[in-house]
């Protein structure tokens, strides 16, 4: 992820906070919430929590160089070809990001991204809203659903046409790990997540 992309992400989160505060009239009738409504409600709750947090970040995010060290040389039959990373911030909010590009013998690519929001836990919630809701939808194009991998909240999205599919997990309430590829099977992505050995993130600083 390039610096301007990471900085833009931070600024968007801050704008979401500054634009908050508008009250909505309560619903007069109750009805089951759709996945979209559940997602919107989760975003509102995350925004409220971020407002209460007053943009404080008591814990520095892990330096991206340490995050790069968590990228295995071999992952689900793929070999690491390139690793990059950065730490960027604005105001009191910083985010670290590491990215690994992998390739197998069939010249297929797989990408792993690790993001750390530091002590700004609500920032992680805003970037991983799926971690606070339940999603399970499917159509002729593919599916997306939330679940759990190794005890960590997960989100997966699969496309039948071979376009980008991905699996994301939220570890230790601050690290977002995403594995994506084009044309690969979902079990490859699950295997890659397990090979990341998420227990290594515990106590990382």
PDB file of N, CA and C in Angstrom, residues 41-110:
ATOM      1  N   UNK A  41     -25.148  -0.165  10.995  1.00  0.00           N
ATOM      2  CA  UNK A  41     -25.265   0.034  12.437  1.00  0.00           C
ATOM      3  C   UNK A  41     -23.922  -0.158  13.124  1.00  0.00           C
ATOM      4  N   UNK A  42     -23.165  -1.158  12.672  1.00  0.00           N
ATOM      5  CA  UNK A  42     -21.845  -1.398  13.256  1.00  0.00           C
ATOM      6  C   UNK A  42     -20.927  -0.207  13.015  1.00  0.00           C
ATOM      7  N   UNK A  43     -21.019   0.395  11.835  1.00  0.00           N
ATOM      8  CA  UNK A  43     -20.198   1.559  11.519  1.00  0.00           C
ATOM      9  C   UNK A  43     -20.569   2.733  12.419  1.00  0.00           C
ATOM     10  N   UNK A  44     -21.890   2.890  12.699  1.00  0.00           N
ATOM     11  CA  UNK A  44     -22.323   3.964  13.590  1.00  0.00           C
ATOM     12  C   UNK A  44     -21.746   3.773  14.987  1.00  0.00           C
ATOM     13  N   UNK A  45     -21.799   2.523  15.474  1.00  0.00           N
ATOM     14  CA  UNK A  45     -21.271   2.237  16.803  1.00  0.00           C
ATOM     15  C   UNK A  45     -19.770   2.481  16.863  1.00  0.00           C
ATOM     16  N   UNK A  46     -19.067   2.102  15.795  1.00  0.00           N
ATOM     17  CA  UNK A  46     -17.626   2.324  15.748  1.00  0.00           C
ATOM     18  C   UNK A  46     -17.322   3.815  15.767  1.00  0.00           C
ATOM     19  N   UNK A  47     -18.139   4.597  15.034  1.00  0.00           N
ATOM     20  CA  UNK A  47     -17.931   6.038  14.983  1.00  0.00           C
ATOM     21  C   UNK A  47     -18.143   6.657  16.361  1.00  0.00           C
ATOM     22  N   UNK A  48     -19.199   6.218  17.073  1.00  0.00           N
ATOM     23  CA  UNK A  48     -19.452   6.740  18.415  1.00  0.00           C
ATOM     24  C   UNK A  48     -18.279   6.449  19.342  1.00  0.00           C
ATOM     25  N   UNK A  49     -17.773   5.235  19.255  1.00  0.00           N
ATOM     26  CA  UNK A  49     -16.652   4.846  20.110  1.00  0.00           C
ATOM     27  C   UNK A  49     -15.415   5.664  19.786  1.00  0.00           C
ATOM     28  N   UNK A  50     -15.208   5.932  18.495  1.00  0.00           N
ATOM     29  CA  UNK A  50     -14.057   6.730  18.083  1.00  0.00           C
ATOM     30  C   UNK A  50     -14.183   8.155  18.602  1.00  0.00           C
ATOM     31  N   UNK A  51     -15.437   8.701  18.597  1.00  0.00           N
ATOM     32  CA  UNK A  51     -15.656  10.041  19.124  1.00  0.00           C
ATOM     33  C   UNK A  51     -15.332  10.081  20.615  1.00  0.00           C
ATOM     34  N   UNK A  52     -15.780   9.052  21.341  1.00  0.00           N
ATOM     35  CA  UNK A  52     -15.512   8.987  22.774  1.00  0.00           C
ATOM     36  C   UNK A  52     -14.022   8.830  23.052  1.00  0.00           C
ATOM     37  N   UNK A  53     -13.326   8.135  22.124  1.00  0.00           N
ATOM     38  CA  UNK A  53     -11.886   7.938  22.299  1.00  0.00           C
ATOM     39  C   UNK A  53     -11.108   9.222  22.081  1.00  0.00           C
ATOM     40  N   UNK A  54     -11.756  10.214  21.430  1.00  0.00           N
ATOM     41  CA  UNK A  54     -11.145  11.522  21.207  1.00  0.00           C
ATOM     42  C   UNK A  54      -9.827  11.414  20.459  1.00  0.00           C
ATOM     43  N   UNK A  55      -9.776  10.462  19.538  1.00  0.00           N
ATOM     44  CA  UNK A  55      -8.609  10.282  18.681  1.00  0.00           C
ATOM     45  C   UNK A  55      -7.314  10.054  19.461  1.00  0.00           C
ATOM     46  N   UNK A  56      -7.413   9.470  20.623  1.00  0.00           N
ATOM     47  CA  UNK A  56      -6.213   9.172  21.387  1.00  0.00           C
ATOM     48  C   UNK A  56      -5.616   7.846  20.923  1.00  0.00           C
ATOM     49  N   UNK A  57      -4.323   7.803  20.810  1.00  0.00           N
ATOM     50  CA  UNK A  57      -3.636   6.566  20.441  1.00  0.00           C
ATOM     51  C   UNK A  57      -2.506   6.347  21.432  1.00  0.00           C
ATOM     52  N   UNK A  58      -2.826   5.723  22.597  1.00  0.00           N
ATOM     53  CA  UNK A  58      -1.826   5.565  23.647  1.00  0.00           C
ATOM     54  C   UNK A  58      -0.723   4.578  23.300  1.00  0.00           C
ATOM     55  N   UNK A  59      -0.955   3.716  22.324  1.00  0.00           N
ATOM     56  CA  UNK A  59       0.031   2.701  21.960  1.00  0.00           C
ATOM     57  C   UNK A  59       0.491   2.923  20.525  1.00  0.00           C
ATOM     58  N   UNK A  60       1.796   3.038  20.343  1.00  0.00           N
ATOM     59  CA  UNK A  60       2.335   3.200  18.999  1.00  0.00           C
ATOM     60  C   UNK A  60       2.142   1.912  18.201  1.00  0.00           C
ATOM     61  N   UNK A  61       1.782   2.011  16.933  1.00  0.00           N
ATOM     62  CA  UNK A  61       1.705   0.796  16.119  1.00  0.00           C
ATOM     63  C   UNK A  61       3.090   0.189  15.954  1.00  0.00           C
ATOM     64  N   UNK A  62       3.132  -1.109  15.775  1.00  0.00           N
ATOM     65  CA  UNK A  62       4.397  -1.801  15.557  1.00  0.00           C
ATOM     66  C   UNK A  62       5.048  -1.263  14.288  1.00  0.00           C
ATOM     67  N   UNK A  63       6.342  -1.021  14.338  1.00  0.00           N
ATOM     68  CA  UNK A  63       7.040  -0.538  13.156  1.00  0.00           C
ATOM     69  C   UNK A  63       6.874  -1.529  12.009  1.00  0.00           C
ATOM     70  N   UNK A  64       6.685  -1.011  10.810  1.00  0.00           N
ATOM     71  CA  UNK A  64       6.420  -1.889   9.671  1.00  0.00           C
ATOM     72  C   UNK A  64       7.539  -2.897   9.424  1.00  0.00           C
ATOM     73  N   UNK A  65       8.754  -2.574   9.864  1.00  0.00           N
ATOM     74  CA  UNK A  65       9.867  -3.524   9.668  1.00  0.00           C
ATOM     75  C   UNK A  65       9.647  -4.805  10.477  1.00  0.00           C
ATOM     76  N   UNK A  66       9.048  -4.652  11.665  1.00  0.00           N
ATOM     77  CA  UNK A  66       8.722  -5.837  12.454  1.00  0.00           C
ATOM     78  C   UNK A  66       7.591  -6.624  11.797  1.00  0.00           C
ATOM     79  N   UNK A  67       6.638  -5.903  11.223  1.00  0.00           N
ATOM     80  CA  UNK A  67       5.535  -6.583  10.544  1.00  0.00           C
ATOM     81  C   UNK A  67       6.048  -7.358   9.335  1.00  0.00           C
ATOM     82  N   UNK A  68       7.024  -6.795   8.642  1.00  0.00           N
ATOM     83  CA  UNK A  68       7.607  -7.495   7.488  1.00  0.00           C
ATOM     84  C   UNK A  68       8.249  -8.810   7.907  1.00  0.00           C
ATOM     85  N   UNK A  69       8.807  -8.830   9.127  1.00  0.00           N
ATOM     86  CA  UNK A  69       9.444 -10.052   9.612  1.00  0.00           C
ATOM     87  C   UNK A  69       8.431 -11.173   9.837  1.00  0.00           C
ATOM     88  N   UNK A  70       7.152 -10.817   9.932  1.00  0.00           N
ATOM     89  CA  UNK A  70       6.101 -11.816  10.138  1.00  0.00           C
ATOM     90  C   UNK A  70       5.640 -12.448   8.827  1.00  0.00           C
ATOM     91  N   UNK A  71       6.175 -11.968   7.716  1.00  0.00           N
ATOM     92  CA  UNK A  71       5.827 -12.538   6.412  1.00  0.00           C
ATOM     93  C   UNK A  71       6.712 -13.764   6.158  1.00  0.00           C
ATOM     94  N   UNK A  72       6.132 -14.967   6.131  1.00  0.00           N
ATOM     95  CA  UNK A  72       6.935 -16.184   5.932  1.00  0.00           C
ATOM     96  C   UNK A  72       7.569 -16.217   4.541  1.00  0.00           C
ATOM     97  N   UNK A  73       8.683 -16.902   4.414  1.00  0.00           N
ATOM     98  CA  UNK A  73       9.309 -17.068   3.105  1.00  0.00           C
ATOM     99  C   UNK A  73       8.484 -18.006   2.225  1.00  0.00           C
ATOM    100  N   UNK A  74       7.817 -18.976   2.863  1.00  0.00           N
ATOM    101  CA  UNK A  74       6.955 -19.911   2.144  1.00  0.00           C
ATOM    102  C   UNK A  74       5.571 -19.878   2.773  1.00  0.00           C
ATOM    103  N   UNK A  75       4.552 -19.891   1.919  1.00  0.00           N
ATOM    104  CA  UNK A  75       3.185 -19.760   2.411  1.00  0.00           C
ATOM    105  C   UNK A  75       2.230 -20.527   1.504  1.00  0.00           C
ATOM    106  N   UNK A  76       1.656 -21.621   1.998  1.00  0.00           N
ATOM    107  CA  UNK A  76       0.651 -22.400   1.262  1.00  0.00           C
ATOM    108  C   UNK A  76       1.130 -22.792  -0.137  1.00  0.00           C
ATOM    109  N   UNK A  77       2.425 -23.117  -0.258  1.00  0.00           N
ATOM    110  CA  UNK A  77       2.964 -23.510  -1.554  1.00  0.00           C
ATOM    111  C   UNK A  77       3.427 -22.351  -2.414  1.00  0.00           C
ATOM    112  N   UNK A  78       3.394 -21.142  -1.879  1.00  0.00           N
ATOM    113  CA  UNK A  78       3.843 -19.944  -2.587  1.00  0.00           C
ATOM    114  C   UNK A  78       5.134 -19.442  -1.941  1.00  0.00           C
ATOM    115  N   UNK A  79       5.996 -18.819  -2.734  1.00  0.00           N
ATOM    116  CA  UNK A  79       7.267 -18.285  -2.236  1.00  0.00           C
ATOM    117  C   UNK A  79       7.249 -16.761  -2.264  1.00  0.00           C
ATOM    118  N   UNK A  80       7.800 -16.155  -1.217  1.00  0.00           N
ATOM    119  CA  UNK A  80       7.847 -14.701  -1.128  1.00  0.00           C
ATOM    120  C   UNK A  80       8.789 -14.134  -2.183  1.00  0.00           C
ATOM    121  N   UNK A  81       8.290 -13.198  -2.987  1.00  0.00           N
ATOM    122  CA  UNK A  81       9.102 -12.566  -4.025  1.00  0.00           C
ATOM    123  C   UNK A  81       9.438 -11.122  -3.695  1.00  0.00           C
ATOM    124  N   UNK A  82       8.552 -10.462  -2.957  1.00  0.00           N
ATOM    125  CA  UNK A  82       8.806  -9.058  -2.635  1.00  0.00           C
ATOM    126  C   UNK A  82       8.049  -8.680  -1.364  1.00  0.00           C
ATOM    127  N   UNK A  83       8.711  -7.916  -0.498  1.00  0.00           N
ATOM    128  CA  UNK A  83       8.084  -7.443   0.737  1.00  0.00           C
ATOM    129  C   UNK A  83       8.288  -5.941   0.853  1.00  0.00           C
ATOM    130  N   UNK A  84       7.252  -5.239   1.269  1.00  0.00           N
ATOM    131  CA  UNK A  84       7.335  -3.791   1.423  1.00  0.00           C
ATOM    132  C   UNK A  84       6.541  -3.387   2.657  1.00  0.00           C
ATOM    133  N   UNK A  85       6.681  -2.135   3.063  1.00  0.00           N
ATOM    134  CA  UNK A  85       5.933  -1.678   4.226  1.00  0.00           C
ATOM    135  C   UNK A  85       6.101  -0.199   4.460  1.00  0.00           C
ATOM    136  N   UNK A  86       5.307   0.330   5.377  1.00  0.00           N
ATOM    137  CA  UNK A  86       5.391   1.741   5.730  1.00  0.00           C
ATOM    138  C   UNK A  86       4.623   1.995   7.021  1.00  0.00           C
ATOM    139  N   UNK A  87       4.963   3.100   7.683  1.00  0.00           N
ATOM    140  CA  UNK A  87       4.198   3.612   8.810  1.00  0.00           C
ATOM    141  C   UNK A  87       3.836   5.045   8.472  1.00  0.00           C
ATOM    142  N   UNK A  88       2.557   5.357   8.497  1.00  0.00           N
ATOM    143  CA  UNK A  88       2.104   6.698   8.138  1.00  0.00           C
ATOM    144  C   UNK A  88       1.085   7.166   9.163  1.00  0.00           C
ATOM    145  N   UNK A  89       0.904   8.482   9.253  1.00  0.00           N
ATOM    146  CA  UNK A  89      -0.053   8.980  10.227  1.00  0.00           C
ATOM    147  C   UNK A  89      -0.443  10.418   9.989  1.00  0.00           C
ATOM    148  N   UNK A  90      -1.477  10.828  10.716  1.00  0.00           N
ATOM    149  CA  UNK A  90      -1.945  12.205  10.692  1.00  0.00           C
ATOM    150  C   UNK A  90      -2.559  12.493  12.052  1.00  0.00           C
ATOM    151  N   UNK A  91      -2.316  13.702  12.579  1.00  0.00           N
ATOM    152  CA  UNK A  91      -2.804  14.054  13.906  1.00  0.00           C
ATOM    153  C   UNK A  91      -2.269  13.038  14.918  1.00  0.00           C
ATOM    154  N   UNK A  92      -3.167  12.431  15.704  1.00  0.00           N
ATOM    155  CA  UNK A  92      -2.740  11.470  16.727  1.00  0.00           C
ATOM    156  C   UNK A  92      -2.914  10.027  16.290  1.00  0.00           C
ATOM    157  N   UNK A  93      -3.125   9.790  15.014  1.00  0.00           N
ATOM    158  CA  UNK A  93      -3.401   8.439  14.548  1.00  0.00           C
ATOM    159  C   UNK A  93      -2.328   7.969  13.586  1.00  0.00           C
ATOM    160  N   UNK A  94      -1.781   6.784  13.852  1.00  0.00           N
ATOM    161  CA  UNK A  94      -0.779   6.183  12.978  1.00  0.00           C
ATOM    162  C   UNK A  94      -1.184   4.756  12.635  1.00  0.00           C
ATOM    163  N   UNK A  95      -0.795   4.322  11.458  1.00  0.00           N
ATOM    164  CA  UNK A  95      -1.058   2.956  11.013  1.00  0.00           C
ATOM    165  C   UNK A  95       0.201   2.411  10.358  1.00  0.00           C
ATOM    166  N   UNK A  96       0.555   1.179  10.693  1.00  0.00           N
ATOM    167  CA  UNK A  96       1.678   0.503  10.038  1.00  0.00           C
ATOM    168  C   UNK A  96       1.133  -0.575   9.116  1.00  0.00           C
ATOM    169  N   UNK A  97       1.830  -0.771   8.005  1.00  0.00           N
ATOM    170  CA  UNK A  97       1.373  -1.734   7.011  1.00  0.00           C
ATOM    171  C   UNK A  97       2.564  -2.468   6.413  1.00  0.00           C
ATOM    172  N   UNK A  98       2.431  -3.780   6.271  1.00  0.00           N
ATOM    173  CA  UNK A  98       3.441  -4.587   5.581  1.00  0.00           C
ATOM    174  C   UNK A  98       2.738  -5.420   4.524  1.00  0.00           C
ATOM    175  N   UNK A  99       3.401  -5.600   3.393  1.00  0.00           N
ATOM    176  CA  UNK A  99       2.781  -6.310   2.270  1.00  0.00           C
ATOM    177  C   UNK A  99       3.773  -7.280   1.649  1.00  0.00           C
ATOM    178  N   UNK A 100       3.333  -8.505   1.456  1.00  0.00           N
ATOM    179  CA  UNK A 100       4.170  -9.511   0.823  1.00  0.00           C
ATOM    180  C   UNK A 100       3.516 -10.048  -0.436  1.00  0.00           C
ATOM    181  N   UNK A 101       4.290 -10.116  -1.507  1.00  0.00           N
ATOM    182  CA  UNK A 101       3.792 -10.671  -2.764  1.00  0.00           C
ATOM    183  C   UNK A 101       4.437 -12.032  -2.988  1.00  0.00           C
ATOM    184  N   UNK A 102       3.601 -13.046  -3.171  1.00  0.00           N
ATOM    185  CA  UNK A 102       4.057 -14.429  -3.306  1.00  0.00           C
ATOM    186  C   UNK A 102       3.701 -14.980  -4.688  1.00  0.00           C
ATOM    187  N   UNK A 103       4.449 -16.009  -5.101  1.00  0.00           N
ATOM    188  CA  UNK A 103       4.164 -16.662  -6.392  1.00  0.00           C
ATOM    189  C   UNK A 103       4.485 -18.146  -6.272  1.00  0.00           C
ATOM    190  N   UNK A 104       3.669 -18.972  -6.931  1.00  0.00           N
ATOM    191  CA  UNK A 104       3.930 -20.418  -6.910  1.00  0.00           C
ATOM    192  C   UNK A 104       4.526 -20.874  -8.233  1.00  0.00           C
ATOM    193  N   UNK A 105       4.749 -22.175  -8.375  1.00  0.00           N
ATOM    194  CA  UNK A 105       5.385 -22.709  -9.584  1.00  0.00           C
ATOM    195  C   UNK A 105       4.520 -22.524 -10.824  1.00  0.00           C
ATOM    196  N   UNK A 106       3.224 -22.349 -10.617  1.00  0.00           N
ATOM    197  CA  UNK A 106       2.320 -22.129 -11.747  1.00  0.00           C
ATOM    198  C   UNK A 106       2.184 -20.669 -12.114  1.00  0.00           C
ATOM    199  N   UNK A 107       3.052 -19.822 -11.564  1.00  0.00           N
ATOM    200  CA  UNK A 107       3.062 -18.379 -11.824  1.00  0.00           C
ATOM    201  C   UNK A 107       1.782 -17.693 -11.334  1.00  0.00           C
ATOM    202  N   UNK A 108       1.156 -18.286 -10.333  1.00  0.00           N
ATOM    203  CA  UNK A 108      -0.015 -17.665  -9.727  1.00  0.00           C
ATOM    204  C   UNK A 108       0.431 -16.811  -8.545  1.00  0.00           C
ATOM    205  N   UNK A 109      -0.211 -15.665  -8.383  1.00  0.00           N
ATOM    206  CA  UNK A 109       0.187 -14.721  -7.344  1.00  0.00           C
ATOM    207  C   UNK A 109      -0.752 -14.758  -6.141  1.00  0.00           C
ATOM    208  N   UNK A 110      -0.190 -14.467  -4.983  1.00  0.00           N
ATOM    209  CA  UNK A 110      -0.936 -14.366  -3.734  1.00  0.00           C
ATOM    210  C   UNK A 110      -0.356 -13.186  -2.963  1.00  0.00           C
TER     211      UNK A 110
END
